[in-house]
XYZ file of C-alpha atoms in Angstrom:
762
model
C 159.469 100.038 100.027
C 162.685 100.107 102.014
C 162.116 96.561 103.249
C 161.357 95.374 99.729
C 164.531 97.016 98.424
C 166.605 95.399 101.163
C 165.139 91.997 100.343
C 165.889 92.352 96.628
C 169.433 93.494 97.240
C 170.064 90.585 99.552
C 168.671 88.145 97.013
C 171.028 89.509 94.362
C 174.086 89.144 96.643
C 174.733 92.856 96.279
C 177.776 94.213 97.965
C 176.914 97.874 97.630
C 174.329 97.955 100.426
C 176.696 96.188 102.794
C 179.443 98.635 101.945
C 177.255 101.617 102.812
C 176.001 100.459 106.182
C 178.482 97.865 107.482
C 181.300 98.641 109.887
C 183.956 96.203 111.056
C 186.640 96.384 113.746
C 190.222 97.009 112.595
C 193.480 97.714 114.387
C 196.900 98.106 112.781
C 200.218 99.490 113.875
C 202.514 100.171 110.923
C 201.120 97.150 109.070
C 202.013 96.311 105.474
C 199.464 97.798 103.097
C 199.099 94.496 101.191
C 197.920 92.795 104.381
C 195.458 95.592 105.186
C 193.964 95.455 101.695
C 193.433 91.699 101.899
C 191.649 92.088 105.251
C 189.416 94.876 103.919
C 188.569 92.851 100.797
C 187.523 89.875 102.903
C 185.399 91.931 105.326
C 183.551 94.097 102.811
C 183.515 91.568 99.934
C 185.164 93.960 97.521
C 188.240 93.859 95.305
C 191.130 96.296 94.867
C 193.118 96.479 91.630
C 196.644 97.913 91.881
C 200.256 97.526 90.863
C 202.310 95.692 93.478
C 205.109 98.248 93.168
C 203.042 101.227 94.386
C 201.896 99.560 97.608
C 204.959 97.441 98.409
C 206.626 100.000 100.677
C 203.480 101.433 102.269
C 202.514 101.041 105.939
C 199.088 101.597 107.488
C 198.175 102.478 111.085
C 194.577 102.398 112.359
C 193.476 102.860 115.988
C 191.265 100.073 117.306
C 187.600 100.728 116.471
C 184.932 99.951 113.874
C 185.362 101.454 110.402
C 183.159 101.767 107.334
C 184.659 101.114 103.909
C 184.629 104.817 103.138
C 186.526 105.598 106.335
C 189.109 102.916 105.569
C 189.676 104.228 102.036
C 190.000 107.822 103.227
C 192.524 106.823 105.868
C 194.594 104.864 103.327
C 194.617 107.824 100.939
C 195.682 110.174 103.736
C 198.552 107.975 104.921
C 199.904 106.892 101.526
C 199.191 109.779 99.104
C 197.556 107.217 96.831
C 194.230 107.593 95.057
C 191.408 105.044 95.499
C 188.865 105.140 92.680
C 185.552 103.292 92.735
C 184.729 101.543 89.445
C 181.443 99.946 90.473
C 179.780 98.540 93.573
C 182.515 95.972 94.114
C 185.703 97.022 92.335
C 188.186 99.736 93.317
C 191.538 100.748 91.870
C 194.536 102.189 93.675
C 196.934 104.445 91.795
C 199.410 107.241 92.244
C 197.752 110.645 92.526
C 199.855 112.150 89.782
C 199.381 109.148 87.483
C 195.797 107.979 87.833
C 194.888 104.931 85.799
C 192.921 105.848 82.703
C 189.229 104.982 82.481
C 189.647 102.695 79.489
C 192.339 100.788 81.381
C 190.203 100.438 84.488
C 187.449 98.689 82.581
C 189.712 96.108 80.893
C 189.106 93.550 83.647
C 185.905 91.847 82.542
C 185.830 88.891 84.935
C 187.628 88.870 88.295
C 188.072 85.322 89.586
C 187.618 83.474 86.294
C 187.407 79.794 87.387
C 189.309 80.610 90.613
C 190.554 83.544 92.645
C 193.854 84.685 91.200
C 192.685 84.195 87.587
C 191.229 87.258 85.839
C 189.937 87.816 82.321
C 190.479 91.120 80.526
C 189.425 92.209 77.055
C 192.244 90.394 75.321
C 193.773 87.862 77.693
C 193.721 85.897 80.915
C 195.906 87.025 83.822
C 197.014 84.436 86.363
C 198.715 85.242 89.664
C 200.066 81.801 90.710
C 200.772 82.867 94.296
C 197.130 83.987 94.699
C 195.394 81.094 92.929
C 193.079 79.035 95.097
C 193.220 75.259 95.032
C 192.531 73.755 91.622
C 191.420 70.115 91.270
C 194.379 67.737 91.053
C 196.944 70.575 90.914
C 199.716 70.723 93.521
C 201.519 73.980 94.326
C 199.704 76.035 91.651
C 201.605 74.556 88.683
C 201.394 77.257 85.998
C 200.869 75.072 82.921
C 198.505 72.680 84.700
C 196.488 75.701 85.880
C 196.008 76.804 82.266
C 194.323 73.474 81.523
C 191.412 74.542 83.733
C 190.468 77.110 81.070
C 188.077 76.169 78.242
C 189.789 75.413 74.945
C 193.091 74.310 76.544
C 193.662 70.551 76.392
C 196.419 68.073 77.098
C 195.285 64.821 75.454
C 198.410 62.998 76.681
C 197.981 64.142 80.310
C 201.128 66.259 80.440
C 201.626 69.784 81.761
C 203.559 71.017 78.723
C 201.561 69.262 75.983
C 199.081 72.125 75.685
C 196.836 72.000 72.631
C 195.049 75.326 72.282
C 192.101 75.357 69.906
C 193.485 72.659 67.648
C 197.087 73.849 67.801
C 200.057 71.720 68.819
C 202.274 72.366 71.830
C 205.133 73.797 69.732
C 202.706 76.436 68.427
C 202.542 78.104 71.870
C 204.992 80.944 72.519
C 206.190 80.656 76.135
C 208.168 83.608 77.510
C 209.742 84.197 80.912
C 210.792 87.843 81.255
C 211.235 87.837 77.476
C 213.303 84.613 77.374
C 211.989 82.017 74.914
C 211.362 78.623 76.520
C 211.553 75.552 74.272
C 211.321 72.865 76.942
C 209.334 74.337 79.876
C 208.782 71.024 81.663
C 210.193 68.392 83.992
C 209.778 64.613 83.972
C 209.067 64.562 80.239
C 206.511 67.331 80.552
C 204.503 65.884 83.444
C 205.052 69.009 85.573
C 205.914 72.580 84.677
C 209.575 73.601 84.609
C 208.643 77.054 85.897
C 208.762 77.341 89.679
C 205.170 78.351 90.603
C 206.232 79.831 93.948
C 208.199 82.688 92.404
C 206.209 85.936 92.555
C 205.149 86.273 88.931
C 202.261 87.121 86.634
C 201.113 84.917 83.747
C 199.471 86.567 80.740
C 197.753 84.007 78.526
C 196.250 85.002 75.167
C 194.424 82.718 72.721
C 192.908 85.318 70.355
C 193.432 88.861 69.079
C 197.029 88.743 70.257
C 198.877 92.021 70.694
C 200.956 92.372 67.489
C 204.165 92.736 69.489
C 203.848 88.946 69.939
C 204.485 86.648 66.990
C 206.715 83.626 66.318
C 203.940 81.071 67.053
C 200.505 80.596 65.460
C 198.519 79.310 68.440
C 198.766 81.048 71.846
C 201.033 83.255 73.943
C 202.006 82.470 77.550
C 203.893 85.562 78.701
C 205.278 85.135 82.246
C 206.713 88.132 84.093
C 208.488 87.861 87.430
C 207.965 90.537 90.073
C 209.629 93.962 89.812
C 208.981 94.754 93.500
C 211.941 95.661 95.706
C 210.968 94.623 99.214
C 211.926 96.565 102.335
C 213.265 93.437 104.060
C 214.339 89.905 103.200
C 211.377 87.730 102.295
C 211.330 84.097 101.387
C 209.365 80.977 100.611
C 210.285 77.348 101.120
C 208.349 74.266 100.168
C 208.516 70.543 99.650
C 206.274 67.948 98.003
C 206.577 64.324 96.910
C 208.667 65.257 93.856
C 210.850 68.253 94.725
C 211.868 70.954 97.199
C 212.220 74.660 96.449
C 213.405 78.014 97.847
C 212.659 81.605 96.820
C 214.171 84.812 98.238
C 213.562 88.528 97.711
C 216.564 90.430 99.043
C 216.802 94.263 99.239
C 220.323 95.558 98.611
C 219.750 99.309 98.444
C 216.493 100.531 99.959
C 213.870 101.119 97.280
C 216.629 101.158 94.639
C 218.213 97.746 94.185
C 216.871 94.277 94.903
C 217.749 90.671 94.178
C 215.481 87.653 93.657
C 216.732 84.071 93.745
C 214.861 80.806 93.258
C 215.829 77.172 93.099
C 213.959 73.898 92.807
C 215.540 70.434 93.004
C 214.008 67.011 92.503
C 214.050 64.343 95.202
C 213.648 61.550 92.670
C 217.296 60.441 92.606
C 217.187 59.744 96.354
C 213.564 58.843 96.956
C 211.158 57.291 94.471
C 207.862 58.381 96.045
C 204.477 56.892 95.069
C 203.868 60.109 93.135
C 207.064 59.683 91.109
C 206.420 55.977 90.517
C 202.964 56.702 89.113
C 204.318 59.399 86.805
C 207.215 57.197 85.711
C 204.896 54.270 84.970
C 202.857 56.519 82.714
C 205.804 58.214 80.973
C 207.878 55.092 80.363
C 205.159 52.605 79.445
C 206.003 50.402 76.456
C 209.730 50.944 77.088
C 212.400 49.039 78.987
C 212.590 51.768 81.637
C 211.413 50.463 84.994
C 212.539 50.078 88.590
C 214.196 53.438 89.117
C 216.629 53.395 92.050
C 219.885 54.985 93.193
C 221.640 53.677 90.071
C 218.920 54.214 87.490
C 217.954 57.825 88.000
C 215.856 60.628 86.646
C 216.393 64.059 88.173
C 215.510 67.656 87.389
C 216.179 71.166 88.647
C 215.458 74.769 87.776
C 216.982 78.041 88.961
C 216.332 81.717 88.353
C 217.840 85.027 89.389
C 216.709 88.600 88.859
C 218.178 91.990 89.721
C 215.792 94.967 89.879
C 217.244 98.470 89.787
C 215.109 101.619 90.116
C 217.401 104.670 89.910
C 214.437 107.080 89.721
C 210.659 107.137 89.626
C 210.810 107.215 85.815
C 213.420 104.514 85.206
C 213.491 100.814 85.994
C 216.014 98.191 84.891
C 216.094 94.431 85.426
C 218.420 91.575 84.480
C 217.031 88.024 84.559
C 218.418 84.516 84.144
C 216.756 81.088 84.179
C 217.903 77.454 83.878
C 215.630 74.401 83.386
C 217.515 71.093 83.451
C 216.458 67.405 83.102
C 218.723 64.346 83.303
C 218.123 60.641 82.724
C 220.623 57.816 83.261
C 219.255 54.292 82.969
C 221.122 50.979 82.763
C 219.407 47.752 81.721
C 221.452 44.552 81.791
C 220.692 41.403 79.804
C 222.657 38.608 81.545
C 225.411 37.049 79.441
C 224.593 39.316 76.486
C 224.872 43.103 76.883
C 224.461 46.177 79.029
C 222.091 48.814 77.642
C 222.770 52.358 78.878
C 220.549 55.300 77.889
C 221.447 58.842 78.859
C 219.532 62.018 78.188
C 220.115 65.659 79.103
C 217.651 68.419 78.201
C 218.576 71.938 79.249
C 216.934 75.267 78.439
C 218.543 78.425 79.769
C 218.508 82.107 78.947
C 219.068 85.713 79.972
C 217.242 88.977 79.441
C 217.732 92.682 80.028
C 214.664 94.910 80.446
C 214.755 98.711 80.597
C 211.639 100.879 81.046
C 211.904 104.666 80.712
C 208.964 106.971 81.357
C 209.526 110.275 79.573
C 206.181 111.754 80.638
C 202.854 110.674 82.099
C 201.760 109.601 78.627
C 204.919 108.450 76.803
C 206.916 105.344 77.788
C 209.772 103.433 76.194
C 210.655 99.773 76.843
C 213.722 97.915 75.636
C 214.351 94.158 75.777
C 217.519 92.177 75.015
C 217.272 88.393 75.272
C 219.248 85.206 74.717
C 217.907 81.650 74.923
C 219.564 78.274 74.404
C 218.031 74.805 74.172
C 220.146 71.634 74.106
C 218.886 68.076 73.712
C 221.457 65.274 74.008
C 220.394 61.604 73.925
C 222.606 58.549 73.609
C 221.634 54.875 73.568
C 224.600 52.512 73.936
C 224.518 48.708 73.939
C 227.791 47.337 75.352
C 228.522 43.696 74.426
C 232.036 43.577 75.859
C 234.768 45.958 76.926
C 235.683 46.523 73.269
C 232.416 45.966 71.388
C 229.383 48.234 71.383
C 226.666 49.766 69.219
C 225.328 53.272 69.815
C 222.823 55.779 68.521
C 222.892 59.518 69.313
C 220.445 62.351 68.798
C 221.329 66.021 69.241
C 219.098 69.057 68.817
C 220.174 72.617 69.582
C 218.547 76.042 69.306
C 220.167 79.411 69.919
C 217.714 82.290 69.970
C 218.642 85.927 70.607
C 217.351 89.371 69.793
C 216.284 92.845 70.782
C 213.029 94.773 70.979
C 212.299 98.477 71.272
C 208.733 99.448 72.203
C 207.056 102.840 72.571
C 203.695 103.545 74.179
C 201.794 106.808 73.978
C 198.509 107.528 75.793
C 196.833 110.407 73.957
C 193.697 110.545 76.113
C 191.477 108.469 78.354
C 190.083 106.785 75.235
C 193.046 106.558 72.877
C 196.487 104.937 73.094
C 199.117 103.707 70.634
C 201.899 101.121 70.962
C 204.527 100.582 68.275
C 207.948 99.040 68.033
C 210.701 97.184 66.225
C 212.164 93.713 66.845
C 215.327 92.059 65.584
C 215.975 88.427 66.429
C 217.845 85.459 65.055
C 217.287 81.706 65.227
C 219.956 79.049 64.832
C 218.671 75.449 64.868
C 220.642 72.293 64.246
C 220.260 68.556 64.715
C 222.414 65.487 64.322
C 221.423 61.811 64.250
C 224.320 59.373 64.169
C 224.894 55.663 64.528
C 228.292 54.246 65.469
C 230.143 51.283 66.966
C 233.709 50.458 67.913
C 234.815 50.415 64.269
C 232.802 52.945 62.290
C 230.281 55.750 62.589
C 228.017 57.528 60.136
C 225.506 60.339 60.213
C 221.879 59.467 59.570
C 220.856 63.126 59.321
C 222.651 66.417 59.838
C 221.155 69.858 59.388
C 221.899 73.393 60.533
C 219.857 76.426 59.538
C 219.798 79.990 60.769
C 217.858 83.123 60.013
C 217.725 86.786 61.005
C 214.278 88.349 61.169
C 213.116 91.987 61.209
C 209.711 92.926 62.622
C 207.767 96.143 62.857
C 204.406 96.457 64.605
C 201.819 98.940 65.848
C 198.739 98.628 68.039
C 195.952 101.199 68.512
C 193.298 101.142 71.255
C 190.263 103.381 70.977
C 187.139 103.600 73.120
C 183.987 105.446 72.141
C 180.811 105.210 74.177
C 180.125 101.465 74.680
C 182.589 100.348 72.025
C 186.173 99.138 72.531
C 188.134 98.982 69.283
C 191.659 97.571 69.103
C 193.506 97.273 65.834
C 197.080 96.591 64.869
C 199.448 94.850 62.511
C 202.766 93.052 62.525
C 205.120 92.737 59.570
C 207.781 89.995 59.611
C 210.681 89.906 57.192
C 212.380 86.487 57.257
C 215.848 87.333 55.992
C 217.203 83.973 54.831
C 213.949 83.014 53.123
C 213.473 86.470 51.592
C 209.791 86.261 52.531
C 207.576 88.803 54.272
C 204.430 88.193 56.309
C 201.768 90.827 57.042
C 199.679 90.002 60.123
C 196.635 92.138 60.996
C 195.017 91.872 64.447
C 191.496 93.216 65.176
C 189.440 93.285 68.376
C 185.895 94.721 68.656
C 183.877 94.807 71.869
C 180.407 96.212 72.469
C 178.730 96.681 75.862
C 175.222 95.704 74.759
C 173.549 96.090 78.163
C 174.701 96.290 81.763
C 175.024 92.512 81.746
C 175.901 91.535 78.163
C 179.182 92.064 76.331
C 179.768 91.088 72.710
C 183.250 90.478 71.283
C 184.609 89.594 67.876
C 188.242 89.236 66.796
C 190.476 88.373 63.864
C 194.188 87.608 63.793
C 196.806 86.304 61.418
C 200.086 84.740 62.578
C 203.129 82.977 61.135
C 205.729 80.562 62.497
C 209.206 79.797 61.195
C 210.460 77.503 63.985
C 208.529 74.304 64.752
C 208.796 70.671 65.837
C 208.566 67.667 63.568
C 208.509 64.008 64.549
C 211.385 61.668 63.756
C 210.687 57.990 63.302
C 213.798 56.314 64.683
C 212.710 54.455 67.830
C 214.674 55.599 70.883
C 212.411 54.094 73.565
C 211.163 57.569 74.495
C 208.087 58.324 72.424
C 207.457 61.609 74.265
C 210.764 62.973 72.967
C 210.608 61.780 69.339
C 210.518 65.377 68.138
C 213.092 67.786 66.808
C 213.001 71.583 66.403
C 213.711 72.792 62.852
C 213.660 76.102 60.981
C 211.459 76.529 57.935
C 213.121 76.636 54.550
C 211.823 77.220 51.060
C 210.140 74.191 49.556
C 210.820 71.372 52.005
C 209.567 72.868 55.252
C 207.417 75.954 54.587
C 206.494 78.708 57.014
C 203.307 77.940 58.903
C 200.564 80.567 58.735
C 197.363 80.673 60.734
C 194.175 82.723 60.638
C 191.587 82.815 63.424
C 188.169 84.446 63.620
C 186.169 84.472 66.875
C 182.896 85.894 68.105
C 181.184 85.501 71.448
C 179.070 86.810 74.316
C 179.780 87.366 78.007
C 176.970 87.565 80.550
C 177.518 88.793 84.144
C 174.825 89.224 86.781
C 174.347 88.394 90.451
C 177.687 86.546 90.684
C 176.791 84.457 87.643
C 179.131 84.425 84.645
C 178.446 82.837 81.255
C 181.225 83.091 78.671
C 180.551 81.784 75.142
C 183.175 81.953 72.380
C 182.939 80.537 68.831
C 186.071 80.270 66.686
C 187.290 79.164 63.291
C 190.980 78.654 62.473
C 192.854 77.753 59.312
C 196.494 76.691 59.089
C 198.761 76.396 56.057
C 202.275 75.031 55.793
C 201.826 71.961 58.010
C 204.565 69.429 57.301
C 204.525 65.631 57.527
C 208.139 64.559 57.386
C 210.100 61.292 57.676
C 213.877 61.382 57.877
C 214.042 58.057 56.129
C 216.289 56.368 58.680
C 214.475 53.051 58.646
C 212.935 53.337 55.200
C 215.374 54.674 52.656
C 212.606 54.891 50.059
C 210.428 57.198 52.167
C 212.145 60.582 52.330
C 209.322 62.690 50.934
C 208.236 65.881 52.636
C 204.479 66.230 52.494
C 202.991 69.667 53.066
C 199.383 70.274 53.963
C 196.800 72.514 55.532
C 194.063 72.249 58.129
C 191.183 73.873 59.921
C 189.625 73.937 63.395
C 186.125 75.032 64.309
C 184.913 75.045 67.864
C 182.977 76.469 70.785
C 184.248 77.276 74.294
C 181.699 77.714 77.094
C 182.089 78.638 80.759
C 179.267 78.825 83.327
C 180.287 80.007 86.797
C 178.577 80.883 90.066
C 180.400 82.548 92.961
C 179.557 83.092 96.618
C 181.636 84.313 99.579
C 182.603 80.771 100.702
C 182.183 78.663 97.562
C 182.564 78.699 93.808
C 181.305 76.331 91.106
C 182.112 76.286 87.404
C 181.361 74.225 84.323
C 183.341 74.315 81.087
C 182.537 72.706 77.765
C 184.515 72.658 74.538
C 183.451 71.370 71.135
C 186.260 71.070 68.623
C 186.599 69.710 65.107
C 190.206 69.782 63.824
C 191.175 68.243 60.493
C 194.271 68.244 58.270
C 195.124 67.005 54.814
C 198.469 66.299 53.124
C 199.694 65.773 49.601
C 199.831 62.103 48.560
C 198.140 61.038 51.800
C 194.554 59.771 52.043
C 193.939 60.980 48.493
C 194.381 64.545 49.770
C 191.159 64.277 51.787
C 190.778 65.816 55.226
C 191.086 63.561 58.280
C 191.013 64.262 62.031
C 194.240 65.334 63.710
C 195.692 63.008 66.350
C 194.726 65.273 69.260
C 191.177 66.048 68.110
C 189.073 65.640 71.263
C 185.622 66.592 69.988
C 183.786 67.037 73.274
C 185.362 68.013 76.607
C 183.412 68.776 79.796
C 184.573 69.803 83.258
C 182.571 70.378 86.454
C 184.423 71.794 89.473
C 183.501 73.001 92.937
C 185.512 74.896 95.553
C 184.465 75.326 99.189
C 186.098 77.250 102.039
C 185.742 76.663 105.776
C 187.767 79.320 107.595
C 191.358 78.078 107.168
C 190.482 75.029 105.043
C 189.808 74.960 101.295
C 188.701 71.952 99.229
C 188.260 71.627 95.455
C 186.756 68.794 93.409
C 186.872 68.497 89.631
C 185.355 65.911 87.299
C 186.684 65.760 83.745
C 185.199 63.830 80.841
C 186.016 64.004 77.145
C 185.779 62.068 73.905
C 188.567 59.665 73.077
C 191.267 60.636 70.593
C 191.070 59.365 67.006
C 193.441 56.684 65.730
C 194.219 54.950 62.455
C 193.190 51.365 61.744
C 195.277 48.634 60.099
C 194.251 46.038 57.535
C 195.135 42.340 57.543
C 198.547 43.142 56.006
C 199.351 45.532 58.880
C 199.193 48.541 56.597
C 197.214 51.715 57.285
C 193.620 51.192 56.162
C 192.062 54.457 57.315
C 193.544 57.654 58.713
C 192.226 58.557 62.190
C 188.760 57.252 61.407
C 188.423 55.284 64.659
C 188.007 56.802 68.119
C 189.150 55.682 71.565
C 186.652 55.136 74.404
C 185.443 58.060 76.507
C 187.939 59.321 79.073
C 186.956 60.565 82.532
C 188.499 61.099 85.979
C 187.839 62.795 89.330
C 190.476 65.038 90.953
C 190.612 66.558 94.425
C 192.860 69.124 96.127
C 192.864 70.699 99.589
C 194.828 73.292 101.559
C 194.886 73.967 105.295
C 196.421 77.157 106.698
C 198.316 75.981 109.793
C 199.699 79.366 110.795
C 199.436 82.952 109.596
C 200.946 86.040 111.230
C 202.012 89.443 109.977
C 205.305 88.109 108.646
C 204.976 84.325 108.360
C 202.576 81.678 107.142
C 202.579 77.899 107.057
C 200.219 75.758 105.030
C 199.892 72.113 104.097
C 197.952 70.560 101.249
C 197.356 67.451 99.207
C 196.056 66.472 95.805
C 194.680 63.236 94.379
C 194.707 62.904 90.610
C 192.261 60.317 89.211
C 190.639 59.582 92.561
C 188.792 56.440 91.446
C 191.875 55.076 89.641
C 190.305 54.588 86.219
C 192.888 53.531 83.632
C 191.921 54.825 80.184
C 193.581 54.337 76.816
C 194.693 57.837 75.861
C 196.408 57.033 72.565
C 197.224 54.317 70.069
C 200.581 54.876 68.395
C 201.671 53.270 65.119
C 205.157 51.765 65.137
C 207.059 50.471 62.101
C 207.727 46.733 61.846
C 210.710 45.265 60.007
C 210.347 41.505 59.674
C 211.890 41.069 56.213
C 213.482 43.126 53.442
C 210.135 43.867 51.792
C 209.086 45.849 54.868
C 211.681 48.491 54.037
C 209.897 49.466 50.822
C 206.294 48.660 51.830
C 205.764 49.878 55.410
C 204.025 47.672 57.953
C 202.924 48.737 61.396
C 201.915 47.524 64.825
C 199.815 49.435 67.355
C 200.990 50.299 70.856
C 198.433 51.260 73.492
C 199.241 54.066 75.944
C 197.265 54.412 79.160
C 196.425 57.317 81.437
C 197.775 57.986 84.913
C 196.365 55.903 87.707
C 195.521 57.392 91.084
C 198.366 59.820 91.842
C 198.698 61.367 95.304
C 200.843 64.339 96.240
C 201.468 66.273 99.457
C 203.073 69.637 100.011
C 204.220 71.846 102.870
C 204.848 75.549 102.275
C 206.412 78.141 104.572
C 206.478 81.886 103.857
C 208.628 84.276 105.880
């Protein structure tokens, strides 16, 4: 019987038997606790869950000999006064003795290592630790927004990092926060890479359903990024370089365990060196434009910086002040001999500040306060110089100022019951200007400035009873200038059906007052033909969205199957033309839409390898007044079927990941013989597919330093696919101004794109 039991346990990859009988040699002399925990996890194939702040200052000493897991845990508890609690055969939590983590909190992590190590799934969201994420196919340096695209239901039909379409939503419908600062342009190189330095110690919370009611402002998803609150005991740093940029990150203690400083900076190399990686990205971004042959005169450059001060005056109080800057610059000169010099300049900058204060009044009652300020500035000018005194120019400006405050209270009544509630006050100020001018005269094509002050109250209750998890809450928005209120319920229900099956169902309602619309004046930069505007009564209504989901999660023997069905409706969508080129077409057309879909993940894990498959089915359709006879038609980004197969393998210090991606082509509109729109998005592009590969090799690793090198190849077999067909207005005679005619421009995917990186931690 004993032999049979051993055989069965081995076949099921059980860790519990190994933990009871295995012993491994360990020896430490005042070693950092983080390092010890990683070693123990690797040896015993277990996982610890803990807050970085409670282990950051701890040291562990173990005489040289063999230890069982129980002996290790007991020794850690004795030396640190921390409590190690076993959740199941694999998972353990570490907490302060006087503030043990509640049972209902311990069980929130449903899947550890969702897709890759460093990505976890809880009841309500995904948690990504960029510095811990293993290699992902085609992703260099753990780019945060590119990493999100590995998850089912997250697409980027235009192959950008920032163009995230979540379950039929558009990219401007995603709320992106960095320590509470709103980010409106979180990308570099026209969105091809993330504008958030992935090598800063930070945690990414991504939610696509049943969003906590303290989050609003967008109707699709929330990407809440929080930088580390840890105050290190000595100076720590990271430095890295790849084919696009170089970066630095420092954690500097000022007062031991009380005051610490974090600094980060990342600067492009593109103005000095146009690498093959940059050239491939530039070819993709600037296709169908006159931008080519970047050099020391024609430049594109980017940079981002952040700073954070952490202050912990007592065990119950913590304060932090954060700042971030994301900056992009383009300066391109194109000369037509004996005619003119065409100069296009663009600057896009997003910066902000935040103040966070957490006060713990008791073990169960906590207060958090946030003050934030965010600014976004877009400045584009196209100037055609005919002589020293004659020129024609066009300018586009778009500015957002966003500031506010939030006060949140959290009360834990028992192991099974907790309540969050709070109040928010924030204001938006959005303006844009489009002007055309020459040496003699100038006039405004469009000028608008709107602002609003909004008041929000919310509450969120979590209750657990037996095998049920019930979360319910609501958010009420009062949009001051519009004199409109919005009530937004949020519901989450989870049932543990068996030891291996979990059922979930959710409902949420959201609203959005600030959004992007497309402007139709050609500026040779189709990726930036958008402008942020504030909703107003009549012309540009508030967007509202409702989403219902239901699904099952299966976990057994290192297998995971995650199935989620969803249905979304959206009202208040706006189709808007400023009427620059067609003075007779200034109508604002409002509409509504729906999305229905299925997200599926199948994953198998082993100690040295991991494989996962994802599949998404999506049907997204909109309709607008006076368009297509008010019938529904597919949205531009509606990729009906998307499939991904990925595999990660480790050999000691080497890790390799492959990923194959295939999806349906995007829909596009067809033209008739008169070059007018015949059908709206009734045609579909050919199937898209590519193979990506990434690898990392650990060159050196000691107690205080590490050095690693890696590479990625995007689109390994260099398949060029048409990823979109864009309609562009044609003006051949006066009649075209009243009866629009169009031509179609084809846009192609990235070709094979290599990248290398070197990273040093000290």
